[in-house]
C-alpha positions as MATLAB code, in Angstrom:
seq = 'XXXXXXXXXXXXXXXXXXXXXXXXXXXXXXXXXXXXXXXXXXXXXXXXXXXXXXXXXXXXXXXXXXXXXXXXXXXXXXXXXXXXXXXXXXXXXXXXXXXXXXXXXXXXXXXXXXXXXXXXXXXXXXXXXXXXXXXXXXXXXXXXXXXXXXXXXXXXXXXXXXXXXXXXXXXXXXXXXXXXXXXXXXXXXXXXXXXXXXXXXXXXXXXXXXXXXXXXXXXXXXXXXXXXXXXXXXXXXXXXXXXXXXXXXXXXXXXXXXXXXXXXXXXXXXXXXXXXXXXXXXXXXXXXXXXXXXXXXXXXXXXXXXXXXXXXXXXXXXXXXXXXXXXXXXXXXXXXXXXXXXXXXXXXXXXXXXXXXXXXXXXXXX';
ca = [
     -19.206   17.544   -9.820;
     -21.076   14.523   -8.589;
     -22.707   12.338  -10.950;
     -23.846    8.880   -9.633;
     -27.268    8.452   -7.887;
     -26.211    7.597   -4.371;
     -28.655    8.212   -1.953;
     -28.426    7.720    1.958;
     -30.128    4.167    1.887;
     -27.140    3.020    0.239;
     -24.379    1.541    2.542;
     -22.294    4.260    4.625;
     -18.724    4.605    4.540;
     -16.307    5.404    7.319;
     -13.130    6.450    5.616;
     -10.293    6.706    8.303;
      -7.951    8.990    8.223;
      -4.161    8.807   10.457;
      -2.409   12.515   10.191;
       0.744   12.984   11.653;
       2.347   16.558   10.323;
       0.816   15.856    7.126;
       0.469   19.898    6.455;
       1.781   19.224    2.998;
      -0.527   16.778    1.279;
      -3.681   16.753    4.033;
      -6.177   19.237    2.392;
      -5.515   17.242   -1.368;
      -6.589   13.826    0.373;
      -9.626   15.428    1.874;
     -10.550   16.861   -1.547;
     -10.061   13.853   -3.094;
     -11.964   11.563   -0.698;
     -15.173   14.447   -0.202;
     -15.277   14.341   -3.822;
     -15.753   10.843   -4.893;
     -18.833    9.998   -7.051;
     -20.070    8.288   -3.578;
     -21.625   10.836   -1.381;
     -22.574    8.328    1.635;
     -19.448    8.990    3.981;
     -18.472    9.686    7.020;
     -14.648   10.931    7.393;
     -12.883   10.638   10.579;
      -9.409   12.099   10.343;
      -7.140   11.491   13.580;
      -4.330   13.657   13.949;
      -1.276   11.640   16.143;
       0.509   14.539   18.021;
       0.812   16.704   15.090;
       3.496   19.469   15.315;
       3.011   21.098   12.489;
      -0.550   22.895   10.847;
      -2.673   19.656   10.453;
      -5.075   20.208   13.127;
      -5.842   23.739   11.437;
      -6.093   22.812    8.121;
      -8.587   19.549    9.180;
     -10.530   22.214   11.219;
     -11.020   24.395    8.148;
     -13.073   21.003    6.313;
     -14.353   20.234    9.664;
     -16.423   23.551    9.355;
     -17.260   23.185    5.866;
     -18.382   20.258    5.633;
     -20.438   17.802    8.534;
     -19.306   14.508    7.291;
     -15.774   15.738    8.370;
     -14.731   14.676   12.123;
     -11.541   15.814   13.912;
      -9.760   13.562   16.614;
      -6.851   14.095   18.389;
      -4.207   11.444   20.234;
      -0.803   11.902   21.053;
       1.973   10.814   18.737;
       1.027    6.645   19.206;
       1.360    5.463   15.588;
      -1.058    4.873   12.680;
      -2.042    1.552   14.254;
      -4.068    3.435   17.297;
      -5.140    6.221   15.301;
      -6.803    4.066   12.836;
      -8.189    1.835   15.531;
      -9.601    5.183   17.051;
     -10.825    6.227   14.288;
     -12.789    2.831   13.795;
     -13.908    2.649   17.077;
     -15.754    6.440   16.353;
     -16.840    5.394   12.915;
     -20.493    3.632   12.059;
     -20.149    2.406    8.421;
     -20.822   -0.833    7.097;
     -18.120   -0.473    5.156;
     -13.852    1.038    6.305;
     -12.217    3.218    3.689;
      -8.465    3.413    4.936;
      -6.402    5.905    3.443;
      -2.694    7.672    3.970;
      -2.785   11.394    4.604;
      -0.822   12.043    1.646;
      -2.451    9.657   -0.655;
      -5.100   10.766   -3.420;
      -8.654    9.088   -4.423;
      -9.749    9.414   -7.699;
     -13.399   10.413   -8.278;
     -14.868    6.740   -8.998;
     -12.922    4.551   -6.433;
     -15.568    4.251   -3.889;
     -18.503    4.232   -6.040;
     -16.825    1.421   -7.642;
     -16.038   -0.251   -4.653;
     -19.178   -0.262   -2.916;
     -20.271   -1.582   -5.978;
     -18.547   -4.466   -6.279;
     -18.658   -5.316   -2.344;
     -22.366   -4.953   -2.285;
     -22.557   -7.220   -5.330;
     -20.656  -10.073   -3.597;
     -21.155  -12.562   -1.628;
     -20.884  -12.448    2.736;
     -17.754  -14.227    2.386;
     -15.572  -11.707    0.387;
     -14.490   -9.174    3.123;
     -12.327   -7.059    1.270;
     -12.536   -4.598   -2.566;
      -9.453   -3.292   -3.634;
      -8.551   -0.989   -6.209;
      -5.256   -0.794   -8.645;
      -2.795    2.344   -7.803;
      -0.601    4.723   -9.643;
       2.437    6.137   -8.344;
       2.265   10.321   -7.725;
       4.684   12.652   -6.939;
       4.097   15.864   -5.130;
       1.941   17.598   -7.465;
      -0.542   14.804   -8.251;
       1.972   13.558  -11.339;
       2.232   10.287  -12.449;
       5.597    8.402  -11.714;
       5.629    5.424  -13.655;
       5.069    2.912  -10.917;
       1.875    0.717  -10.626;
       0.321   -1.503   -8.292;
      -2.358   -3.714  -10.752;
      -2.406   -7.347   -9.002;
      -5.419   -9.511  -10.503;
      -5.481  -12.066   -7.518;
      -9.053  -12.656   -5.855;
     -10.656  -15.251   -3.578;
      -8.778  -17.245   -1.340;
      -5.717  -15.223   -1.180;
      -3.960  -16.366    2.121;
      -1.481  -17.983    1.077;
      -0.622  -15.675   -1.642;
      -0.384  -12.839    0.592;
       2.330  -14.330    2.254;
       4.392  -14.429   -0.470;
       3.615  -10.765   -1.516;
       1.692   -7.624   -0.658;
      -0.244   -7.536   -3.960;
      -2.732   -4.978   -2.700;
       0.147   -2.126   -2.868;
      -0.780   -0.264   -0.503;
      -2.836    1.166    2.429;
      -5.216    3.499    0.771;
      -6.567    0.602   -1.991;
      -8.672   -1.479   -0.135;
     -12.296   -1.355    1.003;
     -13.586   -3.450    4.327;
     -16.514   -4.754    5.673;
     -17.031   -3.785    9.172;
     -17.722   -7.535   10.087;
     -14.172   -8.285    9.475;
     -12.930   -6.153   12.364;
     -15.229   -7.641   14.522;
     -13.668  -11.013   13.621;
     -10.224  -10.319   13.396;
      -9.676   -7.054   15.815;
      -7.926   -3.669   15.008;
      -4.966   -2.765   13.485;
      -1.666   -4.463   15.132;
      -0.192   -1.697   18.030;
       2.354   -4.061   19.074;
       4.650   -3.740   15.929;
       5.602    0.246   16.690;
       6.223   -1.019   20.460;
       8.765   -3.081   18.818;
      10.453   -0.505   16.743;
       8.898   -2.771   13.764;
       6.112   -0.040   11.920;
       5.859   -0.499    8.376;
       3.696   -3.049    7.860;
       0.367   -2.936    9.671;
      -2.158   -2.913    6.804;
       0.135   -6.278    5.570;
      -1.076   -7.779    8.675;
      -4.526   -6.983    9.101;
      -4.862   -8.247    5.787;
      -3.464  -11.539    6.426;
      -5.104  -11.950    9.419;
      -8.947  -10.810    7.652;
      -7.816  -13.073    4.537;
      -8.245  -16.451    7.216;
     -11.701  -16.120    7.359;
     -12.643  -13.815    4.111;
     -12.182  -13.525    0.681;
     -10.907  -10.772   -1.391;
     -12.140   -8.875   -4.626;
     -10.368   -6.141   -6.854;
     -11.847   -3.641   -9.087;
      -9.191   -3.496  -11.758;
      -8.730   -0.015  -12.684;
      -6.374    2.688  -11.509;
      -8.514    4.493   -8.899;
      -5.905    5.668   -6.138;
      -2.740    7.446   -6.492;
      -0.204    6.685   -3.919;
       2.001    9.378   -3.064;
       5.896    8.956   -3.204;
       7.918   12.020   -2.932;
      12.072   12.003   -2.023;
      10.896   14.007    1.384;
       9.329   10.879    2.141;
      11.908    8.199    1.759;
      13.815    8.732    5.398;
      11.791    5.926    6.654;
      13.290    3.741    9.096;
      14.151    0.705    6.565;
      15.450   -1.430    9.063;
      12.139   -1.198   11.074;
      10.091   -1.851    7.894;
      12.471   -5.065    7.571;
      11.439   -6.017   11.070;
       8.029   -5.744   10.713;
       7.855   -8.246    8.109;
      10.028  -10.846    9.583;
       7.843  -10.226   13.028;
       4.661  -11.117   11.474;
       6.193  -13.861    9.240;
       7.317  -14.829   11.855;
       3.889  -15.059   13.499;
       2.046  -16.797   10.456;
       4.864  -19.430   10.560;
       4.079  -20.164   13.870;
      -0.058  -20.512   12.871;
       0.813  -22.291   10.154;
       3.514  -24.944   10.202;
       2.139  -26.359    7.461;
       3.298  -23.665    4.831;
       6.241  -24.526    2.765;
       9.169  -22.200    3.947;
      10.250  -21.890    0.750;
       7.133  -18.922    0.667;
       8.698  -17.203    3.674;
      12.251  -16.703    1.722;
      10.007  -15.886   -1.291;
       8.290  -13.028    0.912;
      11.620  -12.110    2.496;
      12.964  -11.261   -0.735;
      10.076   -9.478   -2.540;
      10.497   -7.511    0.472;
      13.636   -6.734   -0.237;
      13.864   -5.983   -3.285;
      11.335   -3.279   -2.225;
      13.485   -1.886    0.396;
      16.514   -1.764   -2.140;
      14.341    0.331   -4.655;
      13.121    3.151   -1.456;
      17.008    2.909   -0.955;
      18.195    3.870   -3.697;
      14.978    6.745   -4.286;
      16.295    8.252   -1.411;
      20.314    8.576   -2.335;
      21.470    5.630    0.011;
      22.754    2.966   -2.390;
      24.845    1.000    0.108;
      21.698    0.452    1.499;
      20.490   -0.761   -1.365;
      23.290   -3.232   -2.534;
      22.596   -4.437    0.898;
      18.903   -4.874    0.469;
      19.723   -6.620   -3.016;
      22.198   -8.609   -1.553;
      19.774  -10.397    1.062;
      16.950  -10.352   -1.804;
      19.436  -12.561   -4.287;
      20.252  -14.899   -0.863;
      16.543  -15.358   -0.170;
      15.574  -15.968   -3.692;
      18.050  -16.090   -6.121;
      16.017  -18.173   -9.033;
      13.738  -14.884   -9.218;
      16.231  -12.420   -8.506;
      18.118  -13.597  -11.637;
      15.237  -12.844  -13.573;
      14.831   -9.292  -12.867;
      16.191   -7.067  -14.775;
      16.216   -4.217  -13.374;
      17.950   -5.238  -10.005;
      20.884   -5.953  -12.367;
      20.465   -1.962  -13.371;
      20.029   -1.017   -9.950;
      22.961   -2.678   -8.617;
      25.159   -1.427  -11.393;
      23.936    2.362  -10.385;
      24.427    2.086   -6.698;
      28.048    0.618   -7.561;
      28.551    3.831   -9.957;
      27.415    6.134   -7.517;
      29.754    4.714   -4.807;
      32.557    4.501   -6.969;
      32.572    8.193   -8.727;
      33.692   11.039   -7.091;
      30.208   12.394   -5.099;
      29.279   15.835   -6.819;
      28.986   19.335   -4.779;
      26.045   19.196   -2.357;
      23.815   21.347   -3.999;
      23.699   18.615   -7.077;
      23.215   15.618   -4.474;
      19.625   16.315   -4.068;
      17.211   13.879   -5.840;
      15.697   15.405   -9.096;
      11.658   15.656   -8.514;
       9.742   13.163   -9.820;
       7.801   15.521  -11.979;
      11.047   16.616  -13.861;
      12.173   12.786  -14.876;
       8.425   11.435  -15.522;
       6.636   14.802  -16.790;
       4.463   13.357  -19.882;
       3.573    9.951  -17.747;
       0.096    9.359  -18.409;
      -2.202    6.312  -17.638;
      -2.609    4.824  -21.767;
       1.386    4.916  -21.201;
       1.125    2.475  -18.009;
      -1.488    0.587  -19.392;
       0.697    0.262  -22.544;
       3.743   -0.588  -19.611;
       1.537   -3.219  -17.729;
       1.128   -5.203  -21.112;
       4.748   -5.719  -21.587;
       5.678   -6.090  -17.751;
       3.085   -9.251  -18.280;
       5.657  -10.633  -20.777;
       9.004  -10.288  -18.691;
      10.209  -13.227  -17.534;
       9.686  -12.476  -13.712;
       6.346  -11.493  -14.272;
       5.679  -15.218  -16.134;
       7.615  -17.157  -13.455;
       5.360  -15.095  -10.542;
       2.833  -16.147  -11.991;
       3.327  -19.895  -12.003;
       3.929  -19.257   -8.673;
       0.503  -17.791   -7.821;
      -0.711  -20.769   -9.405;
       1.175  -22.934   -7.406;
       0.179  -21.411   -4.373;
      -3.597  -22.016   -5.354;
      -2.695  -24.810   -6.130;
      -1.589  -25.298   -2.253;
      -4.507  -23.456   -0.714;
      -6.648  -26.420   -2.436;
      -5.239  -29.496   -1.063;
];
């Protein structure tokens, strides 16, 4: 049930929607985003040469409810369909969100909120995330960065929004900076589009977060056959692109980036069974970066796993299969990630990355 006062003078919001045989997890997101707190919306879903049911199940909303509008491409990538679905939209403000991601009731309200409150020159809100697995369950992960204002530089160095479904956009900024990047899936290199719009909006803008867990980002086993090697050429192709703009960067940040990458890469690795992948993703992470690598515990533990799981005799089939999320995290709740984030402050990577933020705004200023 709805429970702020929004009314229809207040700022409208076009949340954009890609779906691409997103059957699974497509009616949740729409629940989740026609249920926020904030009524003043406008949802434009775009379905990219769907196979599956998508189109039906979007239909079904469509006909319940007006702010819901139904586009159709074929298969071109989330880059276009979000750019289509911008192009259709009229909101002051962009929502972007995954077709398998969740809102939770406040995220928008609180938001708007905070984007209204702020000054022309902060173009972007984003919210903290929670890992989910396929029945809405927390996972244990968190995305909670506390970095705001001039953030270029700092977004080189790391994606510390988390994701695609966090952040909330002026419409001005598009106009600056254009659409979302198609080029990268004409390269074989999707994976990190939102990475690069945000770099290219954080030039001229300024960024805000509203630090609370408002968005629950999906990740489910089913999920992890992404194309890793892509993903790693994305982010080299758009490093490669900032380097270029600016020369004047240290390239120490670049290997920084390269190897928070990584280190990512190694941990969707080794969710999804392949752990020579991931001693291979860890082994390019510890040659970009080795001072921070060495402080990370738990690369030590996954390297030691993937080794294990290499060296023992595989098991019958039927036990290779990754055990659900919701088996190995049921109980997770959000006091015990809060009570997690406290102590991740404390490790020793987490104090080091820190210095580094510093540093960098310490860079940004001269």
């Amino acid at each position: 049930m709805n429970t702020s006062q929004n009314t229809l003078n207040q700022p409208l919001v076009s949340v954009i929607i890609p779906a691409f045989n997103a059957e699974n997890f497509i009616a949740k997101t729409l629940e989740s985003v026609l249920s926020q707190t904030y009524q003043n919306i406008q949802v434009l879903v775009v379905d990219d040469g769907s196979t599956d049911t998508t189109a039906e199940i979007i239909t079904s909303f469509v006909q319940k409810d007006s702010r819901v509008s139904l586009f159709h491409q074929p298969n071109a990538g989330v880059a276009v369909a979000r750019n289509l679905a911008i192009e259709k939209s009229k909101g002051e403000y962009i929502a972007p969100i995954d077709a398998d991601d969740i809102w939770y009731p406040h995220n928008l309200e609180k938001q708007v909120k905070c984007l209204t409150s702020s000054a022309p020159s902060v173009g972007v809100v984003y919210s903290w995330s929670v890992d989910i697995n396929e029945k809405d369950l927390l996972t244990g992960g968190f995305y909670n960065s506390t970095i705001e204002g001039e953030v270029y530089t700092a977004l080189i160095y790391k994606y510390f929004i988390g994701n695609a479904s966090s952040s909330l956009i002026r419409r001005v900024c598009f106009a600056k900076v254009g659409g979302y990047n198609c080029k990268l899936k004409l390269e074989n290199a999707q994976g990190c589009e939102d990475w690069e719009l945000h770099l290219r909006i954080a030039e001229h803008y300024q960024f805000k977060v509203v630090p609370e867990y408002l968005v629950g980002y999906r990740q489910i086993a089913s999920s992890m056959s992404s194309n890793y090697a892509a993903m790693a050429k994305s982010h080299s192709l758009i490093m490669a692109d900032v380097r270029q703009q600016h020369p004047e960067i240290p390239s120490s940040i670049y290997r920084w980036s390269s190897s928070n990458f990584y280190i990512y890469l190694a941990v969707k690795s080794n969710r999804s069974g392949n752990h020579r992948s991931t001693l291979s993703w860890l082994y390019r992470a510890f040659k970009e970066d080795l001072s921070m690598a060495l402080l990370r515990h738990n690369l030590y533990l996954l390297f030691i796993e993937s080794i294990l799981k290499i060296i023992v005799t595989p098991p019958p089939a039927s036990e290779l299969e990754l055990k659900p999320a919701s088996e190995s995290s049921e109980g997770t709740t959000l006091a015990r990630i809060e009570t997690r984030t406290k102590a991740h402050r404390m490790l020793p990577s987490q104090v080091y990355e820190r210095m580094r933020f510093n540093s960098l705004g310490n860079l940004k200023s001269k």
